[in-house]
Tab-separated table of C-alpha atoms in Angstrom:
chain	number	residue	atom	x	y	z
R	1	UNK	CA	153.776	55.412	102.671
R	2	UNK	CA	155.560	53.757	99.779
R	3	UNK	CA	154.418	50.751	97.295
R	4	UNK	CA	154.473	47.532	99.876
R	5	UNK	CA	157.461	45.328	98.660
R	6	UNK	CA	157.458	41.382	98.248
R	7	UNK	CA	159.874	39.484	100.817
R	8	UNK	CA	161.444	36.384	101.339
R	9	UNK	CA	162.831	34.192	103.914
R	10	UNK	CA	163.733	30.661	103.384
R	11	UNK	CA	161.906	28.227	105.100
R	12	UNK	CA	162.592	24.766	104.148
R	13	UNK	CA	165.462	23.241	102.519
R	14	UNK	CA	164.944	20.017	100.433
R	15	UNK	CA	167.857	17.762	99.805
R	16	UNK	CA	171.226	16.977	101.339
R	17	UNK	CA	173.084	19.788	103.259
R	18	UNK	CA	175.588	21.677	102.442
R	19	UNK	CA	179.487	20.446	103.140
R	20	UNK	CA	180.592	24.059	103.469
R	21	UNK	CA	181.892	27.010	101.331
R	22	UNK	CA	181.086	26.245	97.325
R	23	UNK	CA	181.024	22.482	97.740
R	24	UNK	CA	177.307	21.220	96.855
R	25	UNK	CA	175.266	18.861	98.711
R	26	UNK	CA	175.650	15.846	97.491
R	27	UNK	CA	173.565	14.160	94.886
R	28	UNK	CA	173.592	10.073	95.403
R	29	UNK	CA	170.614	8.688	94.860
R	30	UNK	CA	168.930	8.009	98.012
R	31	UNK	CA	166.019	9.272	100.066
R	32	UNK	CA	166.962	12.497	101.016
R	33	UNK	CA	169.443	13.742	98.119
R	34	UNK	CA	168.731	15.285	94.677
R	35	UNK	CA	170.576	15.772	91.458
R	36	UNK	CA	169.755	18.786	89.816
R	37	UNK	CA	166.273	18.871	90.223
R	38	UNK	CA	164.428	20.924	87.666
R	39	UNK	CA	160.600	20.979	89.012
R	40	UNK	CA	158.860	21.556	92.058
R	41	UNK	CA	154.579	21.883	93.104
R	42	UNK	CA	153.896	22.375	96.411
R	43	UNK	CA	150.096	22.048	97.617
R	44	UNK	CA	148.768	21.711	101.169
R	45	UNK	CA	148.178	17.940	100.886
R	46	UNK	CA	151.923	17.045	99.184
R	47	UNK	CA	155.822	18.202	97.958
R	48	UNK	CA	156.173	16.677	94.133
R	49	UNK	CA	160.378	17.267	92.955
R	50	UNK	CA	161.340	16.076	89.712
R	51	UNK	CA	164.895	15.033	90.793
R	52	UNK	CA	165.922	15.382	86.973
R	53	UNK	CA	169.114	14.271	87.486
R	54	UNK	CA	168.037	10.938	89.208
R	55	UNK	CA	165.131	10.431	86.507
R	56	UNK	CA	162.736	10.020	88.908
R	57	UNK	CA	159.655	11.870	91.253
R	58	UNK	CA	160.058	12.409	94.711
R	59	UNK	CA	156.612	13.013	96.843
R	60	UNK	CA	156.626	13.648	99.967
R	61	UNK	CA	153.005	13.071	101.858
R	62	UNK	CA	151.831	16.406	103.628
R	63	UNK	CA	154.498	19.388	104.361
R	64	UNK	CA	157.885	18.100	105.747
R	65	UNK	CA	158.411	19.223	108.872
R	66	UNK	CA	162.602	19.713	108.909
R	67	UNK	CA	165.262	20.259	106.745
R	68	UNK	CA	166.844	17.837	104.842
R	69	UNK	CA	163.676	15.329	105.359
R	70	UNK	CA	163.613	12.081	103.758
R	71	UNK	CA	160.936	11.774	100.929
R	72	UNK	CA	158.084	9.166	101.096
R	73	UNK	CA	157.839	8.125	97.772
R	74	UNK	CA	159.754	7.390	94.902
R	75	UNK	CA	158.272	6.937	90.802
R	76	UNK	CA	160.610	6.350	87.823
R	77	UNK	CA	162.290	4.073	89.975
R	78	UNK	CA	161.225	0.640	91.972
R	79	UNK	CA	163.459	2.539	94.854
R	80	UNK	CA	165.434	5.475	96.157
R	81	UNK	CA	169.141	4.197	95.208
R	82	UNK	CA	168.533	3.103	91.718
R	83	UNK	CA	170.239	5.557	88.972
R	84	UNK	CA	169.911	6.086	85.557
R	85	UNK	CA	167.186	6.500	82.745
R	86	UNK	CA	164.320	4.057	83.092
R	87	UNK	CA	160.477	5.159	83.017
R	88	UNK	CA	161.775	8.548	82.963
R	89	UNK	CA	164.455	10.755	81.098
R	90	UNK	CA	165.094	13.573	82.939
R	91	UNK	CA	161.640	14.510	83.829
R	92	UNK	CA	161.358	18.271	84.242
R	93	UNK	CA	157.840	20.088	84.795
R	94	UNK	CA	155.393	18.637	87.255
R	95	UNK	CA	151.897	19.411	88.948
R	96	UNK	CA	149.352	17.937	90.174
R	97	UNK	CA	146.143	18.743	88.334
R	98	UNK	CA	142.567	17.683	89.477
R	99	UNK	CA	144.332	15.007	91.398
R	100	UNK	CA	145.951	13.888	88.907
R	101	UNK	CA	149.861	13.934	88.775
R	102	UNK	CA	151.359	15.478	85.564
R	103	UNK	CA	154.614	14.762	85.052
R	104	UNK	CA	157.247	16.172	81.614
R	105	UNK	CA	159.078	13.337	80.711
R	106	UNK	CA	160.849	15.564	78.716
R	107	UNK	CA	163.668	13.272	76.817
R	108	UNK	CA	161.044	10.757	75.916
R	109	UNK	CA	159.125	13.282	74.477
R	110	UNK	CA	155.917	13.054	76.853
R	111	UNK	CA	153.708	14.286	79.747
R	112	UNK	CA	153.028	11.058	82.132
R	113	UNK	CA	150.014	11.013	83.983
R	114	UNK	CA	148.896	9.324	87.257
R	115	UNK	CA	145.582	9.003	87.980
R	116	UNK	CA	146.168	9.739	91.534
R	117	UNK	CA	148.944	10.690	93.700
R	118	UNK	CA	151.638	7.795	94.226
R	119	UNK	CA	151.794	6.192	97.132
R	120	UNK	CA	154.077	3.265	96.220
R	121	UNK	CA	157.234	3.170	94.986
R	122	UNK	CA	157.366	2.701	91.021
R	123	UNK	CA	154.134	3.089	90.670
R	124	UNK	CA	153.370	3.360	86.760
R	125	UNK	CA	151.459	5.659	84.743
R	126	UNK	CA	148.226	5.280	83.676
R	127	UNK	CA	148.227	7.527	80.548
R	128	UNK	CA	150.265	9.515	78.100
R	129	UNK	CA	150.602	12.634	76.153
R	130	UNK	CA	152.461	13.186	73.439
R	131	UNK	CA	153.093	9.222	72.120
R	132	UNK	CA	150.626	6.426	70.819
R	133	UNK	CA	151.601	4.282	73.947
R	134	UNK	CA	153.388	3.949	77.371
R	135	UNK	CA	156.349	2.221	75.290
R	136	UNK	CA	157.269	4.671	72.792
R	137	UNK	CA	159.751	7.503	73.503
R	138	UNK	CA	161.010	9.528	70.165
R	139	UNK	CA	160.533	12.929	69.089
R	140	UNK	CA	157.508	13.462	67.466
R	141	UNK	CA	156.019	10.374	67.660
R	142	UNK	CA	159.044	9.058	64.887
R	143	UNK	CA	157.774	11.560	62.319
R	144	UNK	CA	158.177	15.101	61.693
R	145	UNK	CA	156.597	17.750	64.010
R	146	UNK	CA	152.743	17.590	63.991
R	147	UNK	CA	149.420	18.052	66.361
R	148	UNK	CA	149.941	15.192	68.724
R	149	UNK	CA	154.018	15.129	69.409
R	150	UNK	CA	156.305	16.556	71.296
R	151	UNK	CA	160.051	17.334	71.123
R	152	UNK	CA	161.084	17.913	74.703
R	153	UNK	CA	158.130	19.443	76.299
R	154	UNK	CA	160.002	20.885	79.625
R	155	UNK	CA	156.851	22.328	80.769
R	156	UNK	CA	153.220	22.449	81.143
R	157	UNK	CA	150.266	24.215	83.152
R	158	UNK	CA	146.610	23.889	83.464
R	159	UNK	CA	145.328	27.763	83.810
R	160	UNK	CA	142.036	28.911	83.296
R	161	UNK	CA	140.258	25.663	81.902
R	162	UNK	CA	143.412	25.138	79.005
R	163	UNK	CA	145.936	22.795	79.295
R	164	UNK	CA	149.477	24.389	77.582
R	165	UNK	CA	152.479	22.603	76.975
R	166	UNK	CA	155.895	24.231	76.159
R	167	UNK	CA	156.284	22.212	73.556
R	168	UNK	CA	160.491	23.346	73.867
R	169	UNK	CA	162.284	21.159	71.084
R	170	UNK	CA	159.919	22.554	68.506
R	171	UNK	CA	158.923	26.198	69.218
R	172	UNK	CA	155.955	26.222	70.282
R	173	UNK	CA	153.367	26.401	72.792
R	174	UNK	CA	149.940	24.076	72.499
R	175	UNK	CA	147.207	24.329	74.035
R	176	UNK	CA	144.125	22.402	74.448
R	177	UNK	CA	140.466	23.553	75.729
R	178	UNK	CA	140.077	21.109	79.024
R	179	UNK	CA	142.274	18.245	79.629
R	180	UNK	CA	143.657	16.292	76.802
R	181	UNK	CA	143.089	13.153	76.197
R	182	UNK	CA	146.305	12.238	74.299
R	183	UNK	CA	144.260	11.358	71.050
R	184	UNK	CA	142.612	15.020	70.472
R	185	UNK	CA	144.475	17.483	68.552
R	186	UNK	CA	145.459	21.367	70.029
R	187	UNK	CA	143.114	23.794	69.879
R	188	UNK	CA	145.511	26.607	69.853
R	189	UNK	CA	149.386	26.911	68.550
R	190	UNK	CA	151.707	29.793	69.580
R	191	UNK	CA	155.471	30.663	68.076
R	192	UNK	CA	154.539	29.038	64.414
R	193	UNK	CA	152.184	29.290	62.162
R	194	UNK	CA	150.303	26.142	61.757
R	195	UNK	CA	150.872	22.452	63.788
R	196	UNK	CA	153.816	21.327	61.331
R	197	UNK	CA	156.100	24.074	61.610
R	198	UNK	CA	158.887	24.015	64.062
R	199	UNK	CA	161.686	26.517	62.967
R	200	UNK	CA	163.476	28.810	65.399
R	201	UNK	CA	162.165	32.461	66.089
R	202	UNK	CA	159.828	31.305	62.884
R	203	UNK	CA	163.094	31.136	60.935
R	204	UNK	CA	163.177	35.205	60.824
R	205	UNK	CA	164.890	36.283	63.962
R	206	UNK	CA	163.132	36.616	67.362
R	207	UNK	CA	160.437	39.013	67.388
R	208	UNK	CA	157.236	39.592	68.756
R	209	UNK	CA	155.280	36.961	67.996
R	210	UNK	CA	158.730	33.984	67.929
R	211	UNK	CA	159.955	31.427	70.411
R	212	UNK	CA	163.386	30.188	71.078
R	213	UNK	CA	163.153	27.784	73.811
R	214	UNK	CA	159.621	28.187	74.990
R	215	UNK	CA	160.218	26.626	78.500
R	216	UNK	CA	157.375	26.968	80.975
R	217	UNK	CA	154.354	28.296	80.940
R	218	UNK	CA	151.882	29.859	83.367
R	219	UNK	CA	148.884	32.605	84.187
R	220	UNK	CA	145.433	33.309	85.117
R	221	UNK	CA	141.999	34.799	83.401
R	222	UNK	CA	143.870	37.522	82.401
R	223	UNK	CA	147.398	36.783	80.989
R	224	UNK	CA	149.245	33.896	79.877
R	225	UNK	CA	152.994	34.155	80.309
R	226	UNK	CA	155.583	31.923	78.637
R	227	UNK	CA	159.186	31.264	79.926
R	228	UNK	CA	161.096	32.378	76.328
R	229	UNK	CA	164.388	30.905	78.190
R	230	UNK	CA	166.576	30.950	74.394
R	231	UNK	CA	165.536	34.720	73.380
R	232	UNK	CA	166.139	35.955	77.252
R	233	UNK	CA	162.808	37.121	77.714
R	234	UNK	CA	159.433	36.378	79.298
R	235	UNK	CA	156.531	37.128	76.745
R	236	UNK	CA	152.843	37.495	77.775
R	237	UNK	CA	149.095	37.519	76.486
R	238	UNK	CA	146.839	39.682	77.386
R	239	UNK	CA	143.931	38.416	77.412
R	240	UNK	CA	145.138	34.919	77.023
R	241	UNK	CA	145.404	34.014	73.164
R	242	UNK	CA	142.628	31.924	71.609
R	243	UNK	CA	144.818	32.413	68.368
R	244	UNK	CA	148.294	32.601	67.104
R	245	UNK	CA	149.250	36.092	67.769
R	246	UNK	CA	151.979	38.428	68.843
R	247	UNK	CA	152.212	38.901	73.030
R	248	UNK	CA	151.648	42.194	74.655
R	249	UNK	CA	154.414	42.126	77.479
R	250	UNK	CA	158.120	41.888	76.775
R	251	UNK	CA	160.206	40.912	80.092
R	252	UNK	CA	163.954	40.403	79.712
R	253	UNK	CA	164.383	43.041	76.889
R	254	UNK	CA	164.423	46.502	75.703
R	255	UNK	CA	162.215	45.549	72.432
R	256	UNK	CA	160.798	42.150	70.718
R	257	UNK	CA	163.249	42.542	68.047
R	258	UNK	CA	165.985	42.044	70.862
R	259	UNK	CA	167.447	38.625	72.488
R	260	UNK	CA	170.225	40.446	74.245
R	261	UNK	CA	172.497	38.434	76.678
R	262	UNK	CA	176.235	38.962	78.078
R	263	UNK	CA	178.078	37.608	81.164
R	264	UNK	CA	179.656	39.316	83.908
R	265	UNK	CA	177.896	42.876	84.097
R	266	UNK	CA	175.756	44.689	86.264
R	267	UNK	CA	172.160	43.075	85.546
R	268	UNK	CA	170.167	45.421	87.233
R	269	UNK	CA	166.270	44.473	87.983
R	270	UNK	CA	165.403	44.221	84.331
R	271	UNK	CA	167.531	42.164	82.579
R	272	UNK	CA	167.050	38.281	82.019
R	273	UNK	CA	169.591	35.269	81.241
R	274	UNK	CA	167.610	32.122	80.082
R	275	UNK	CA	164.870	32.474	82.579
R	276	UNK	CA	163.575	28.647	82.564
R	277	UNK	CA	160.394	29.321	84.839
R	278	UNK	CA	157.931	31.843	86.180
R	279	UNK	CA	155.382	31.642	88.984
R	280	UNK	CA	152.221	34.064	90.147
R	281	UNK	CA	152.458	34.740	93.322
R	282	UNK	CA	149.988	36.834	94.556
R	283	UNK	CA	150.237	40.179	93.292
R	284	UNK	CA	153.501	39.232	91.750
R	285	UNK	CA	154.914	37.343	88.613
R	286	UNK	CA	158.292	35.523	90.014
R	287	UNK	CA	160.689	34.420	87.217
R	288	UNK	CA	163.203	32.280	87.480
R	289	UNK	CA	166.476	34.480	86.230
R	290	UNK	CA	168.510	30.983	85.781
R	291	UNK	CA	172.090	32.415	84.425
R	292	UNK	CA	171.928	34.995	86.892
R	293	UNK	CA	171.408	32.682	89.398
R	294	UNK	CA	168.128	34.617	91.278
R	295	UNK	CA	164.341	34.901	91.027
R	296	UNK	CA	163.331	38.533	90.275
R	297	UNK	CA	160.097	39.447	91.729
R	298	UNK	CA	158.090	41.657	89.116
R	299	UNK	CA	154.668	43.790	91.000
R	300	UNK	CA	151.174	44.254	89.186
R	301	UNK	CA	151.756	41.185	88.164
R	302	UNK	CA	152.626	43.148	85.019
R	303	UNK	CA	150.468	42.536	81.766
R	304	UNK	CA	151.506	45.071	79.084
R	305	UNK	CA	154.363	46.672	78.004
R	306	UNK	CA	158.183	46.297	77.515
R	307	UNK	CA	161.132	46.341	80.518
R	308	UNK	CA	159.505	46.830	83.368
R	309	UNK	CA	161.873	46.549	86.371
R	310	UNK	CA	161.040	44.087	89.175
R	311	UNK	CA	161.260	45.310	92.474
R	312	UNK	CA	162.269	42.085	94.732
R	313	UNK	CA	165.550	39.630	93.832
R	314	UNK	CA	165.992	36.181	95.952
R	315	UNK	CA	169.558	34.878	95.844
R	316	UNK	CA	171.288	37.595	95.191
R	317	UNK	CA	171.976	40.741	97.820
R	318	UNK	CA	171.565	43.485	95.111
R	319	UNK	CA	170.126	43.785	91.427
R	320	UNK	CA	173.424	44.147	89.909
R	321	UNK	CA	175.084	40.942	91.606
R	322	UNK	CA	174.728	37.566	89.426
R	323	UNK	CA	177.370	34.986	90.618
R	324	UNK	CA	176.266	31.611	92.040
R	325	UNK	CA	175.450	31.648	95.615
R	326	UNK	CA	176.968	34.701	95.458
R	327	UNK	CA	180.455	33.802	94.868
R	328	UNK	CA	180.708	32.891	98.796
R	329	UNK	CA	179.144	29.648	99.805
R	330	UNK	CA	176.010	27.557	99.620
R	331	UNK	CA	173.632	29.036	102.038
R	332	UNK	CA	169.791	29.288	102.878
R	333	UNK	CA	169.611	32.043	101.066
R	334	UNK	CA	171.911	32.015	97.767
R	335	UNK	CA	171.208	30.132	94.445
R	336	UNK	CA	172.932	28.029	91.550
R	337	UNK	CA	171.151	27.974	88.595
R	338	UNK	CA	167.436	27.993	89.771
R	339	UNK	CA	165.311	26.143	87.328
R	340	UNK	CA	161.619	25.403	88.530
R	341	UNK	CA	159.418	27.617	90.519
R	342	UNK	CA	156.149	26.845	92.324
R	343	UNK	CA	153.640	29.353	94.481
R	344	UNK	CA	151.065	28.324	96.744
R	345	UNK	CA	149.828	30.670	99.033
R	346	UNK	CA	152.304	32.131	100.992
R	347	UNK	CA	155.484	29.860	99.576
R	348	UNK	CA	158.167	29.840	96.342
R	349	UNK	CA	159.302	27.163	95.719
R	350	UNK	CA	162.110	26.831	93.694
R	351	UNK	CA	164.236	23.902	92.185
R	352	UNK	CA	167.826	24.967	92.959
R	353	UNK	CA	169.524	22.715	90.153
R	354	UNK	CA	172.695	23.975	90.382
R	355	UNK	CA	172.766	23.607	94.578
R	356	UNK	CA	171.368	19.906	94.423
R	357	UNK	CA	168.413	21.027	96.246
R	358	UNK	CA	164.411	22.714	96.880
R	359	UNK	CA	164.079	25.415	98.904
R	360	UNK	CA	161.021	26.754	99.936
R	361	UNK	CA	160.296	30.786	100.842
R	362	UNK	CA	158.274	32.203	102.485
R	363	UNK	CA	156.824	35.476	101.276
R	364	UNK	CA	155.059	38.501	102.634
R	365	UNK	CA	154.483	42.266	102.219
R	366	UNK	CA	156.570	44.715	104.138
């Protein structure tokens, strides 16, 4: 008997349907459609989408039961058909965390917090990361890059008793020991070497120890993995750092030294094109292969190394294949642009920017 492979089968589709052939749901404002949503946590109590397009948080209260199902609750916005920037600025990462709801309001240059899960529309936050107030919104806090600000933090996780945020716009990952309180500074920085630095790749080309576009991060108690969606490449810790140092797994690329990237060949299972998430699932790290418009399903999860090959692929009907939804038509089972990704249990989740839509997988061995 061989190595038992990861499957998937879509389960739940989140948003408006499809029209037919290439033409994407449509992305009004409303109740039921999204607009390039670019985060999704799934837990058995809720459905969180940041409908990043909209500016704005859908929730919807315990597991929808159909397709297409209308959400319960709206934040950003006092209701379902306003548009535009208001609260929220194309909000990206969210999660709830020890019942809290985290949200990235990642062009104000913050993580929002709700002490509780919404259940009104427009319900504010009650705290911030990132800025001295709820009312302030530039990069950095108005200064140059330092401890407590952020320049478009697109993502964030809780793992292991830290709190990291992909601190994106400058470089960098932070992390804190518990949950921050917004006035505390990082206990740990990764991708420069001290809290004021915020050059790309370091300013000396990518390497091992460099971020890009550090995107999303996520792990356990025995590796941290960070979404390097600029260099191509998902880097991980092993054991997660307590320092600055250089990772011990390369995904994406042949060596660290390497951001390699071109259109329109064969990918095969190990390559990467700005890969803007990840996800543990099980015994499985799923990343988020944006460009190449799939999630790639790597076993172990892997922790050391360079270029392993995954061994599963959502979206697409081969490793070699890359074109959105396939080049055919949006279906169940194809992707455009996948951006946010979200285990629990048995279930993916995964933002489908590109399609206007979540849809939800469910996994098993076979």
């Amino acid at each position: 008997m061989g190595t038992p492979r990861l499957t998937a089968e879509p389960l739940r589709w989140l948003g408006a349907p499809a029209p037919g052939g290439l033409a994407l749901p449509a992305a009004r404002s409303n109740r039921v459609q999204l607009y390039a949503p670019r985060g999704v946590y799934v837990d058995d109590r809720a459905v969180v989408v940041a409908d990043t397009g909209n500016h704005r948080i859908l929730i919807w209260h315990g597991w929808p039961e159909t397709d297409h199902q209308p959400a319960d609750v709206v934040v950003g916005h006092a209701d379902f058909e306003a548009e535009g920037p208001g609260l929220l600025h194309l909000p990206t990462g969210v999660a709830v965390v020890e019942g809290r709801l985290f949200v990235a309001d990642a062009w104000h240059h913050r993580i929002l917090i709700w002490d509780a899960l919404p259940e009104k529309n427009g319900q504010p936050p009650d705290r911030v990361l990132g800025q001295p107030d709820l009312d302030s919104t530039e990069p950095n806090r108005g200064a140059e890059a330092g401890p407590l600000g952020f320049y478009w933090p697109y993502g964030f996780a809780y793992v292991n008793g830290w709190f990291y945020v992909a601190d994106t716009g400058n470089r960098r990952v932070l992390g804190w020991r518990g949950l921050p309180d917004g006035h505390s500074p990082p206990d740990l920085v990764l991708g420069q070497p001290d809290m004021y630095s915020y050059a790309e790749n370091r300013g000396r080309g990518v390497g091992v120890d460099t971020f890009r576009w550090p995107h999303a991060v996520v792990g356990d108690s025995t590796t941290l993995y960070v979404a390097d969606a600029g260099n191509h490449r998902v880097l991980g810790f092993t054991p997660p750092p307590g320092a600055d140092r250089p990772a011990d797994l390369l995904l994406g690329q042949e060596g660290f030294d390497r951001a390699f990237e071109l259109p329109h060949i064969p990918q095969g299972p190990r390559r990467l094109r700005f890969p803007y998430s990840a996800a543990l699932c099980g015994e499985h790290l799923a990343v988020a292969d944006t460009a190449n418009n799939r999630v790639l399903l790597f076993p172990g999860p892997p922790r050391e190394g360079m270029y392993p090959a995954a061994t599963g692929v959502i979206g697409q009907s081969n490793f070699d294949d890359s074109g959105e939804n396939r080049w055919q038509a949006v279906r169940r089972d194809t992707l455009c642009w996948p951006y946010g990704l979200w285990c629990h249990k048995n279930l993916l989740a995964v933002a489908d920017s590109g399609n206007n839509r979540v849809l939800v997988w469910r996994l098993a061995l076979s």
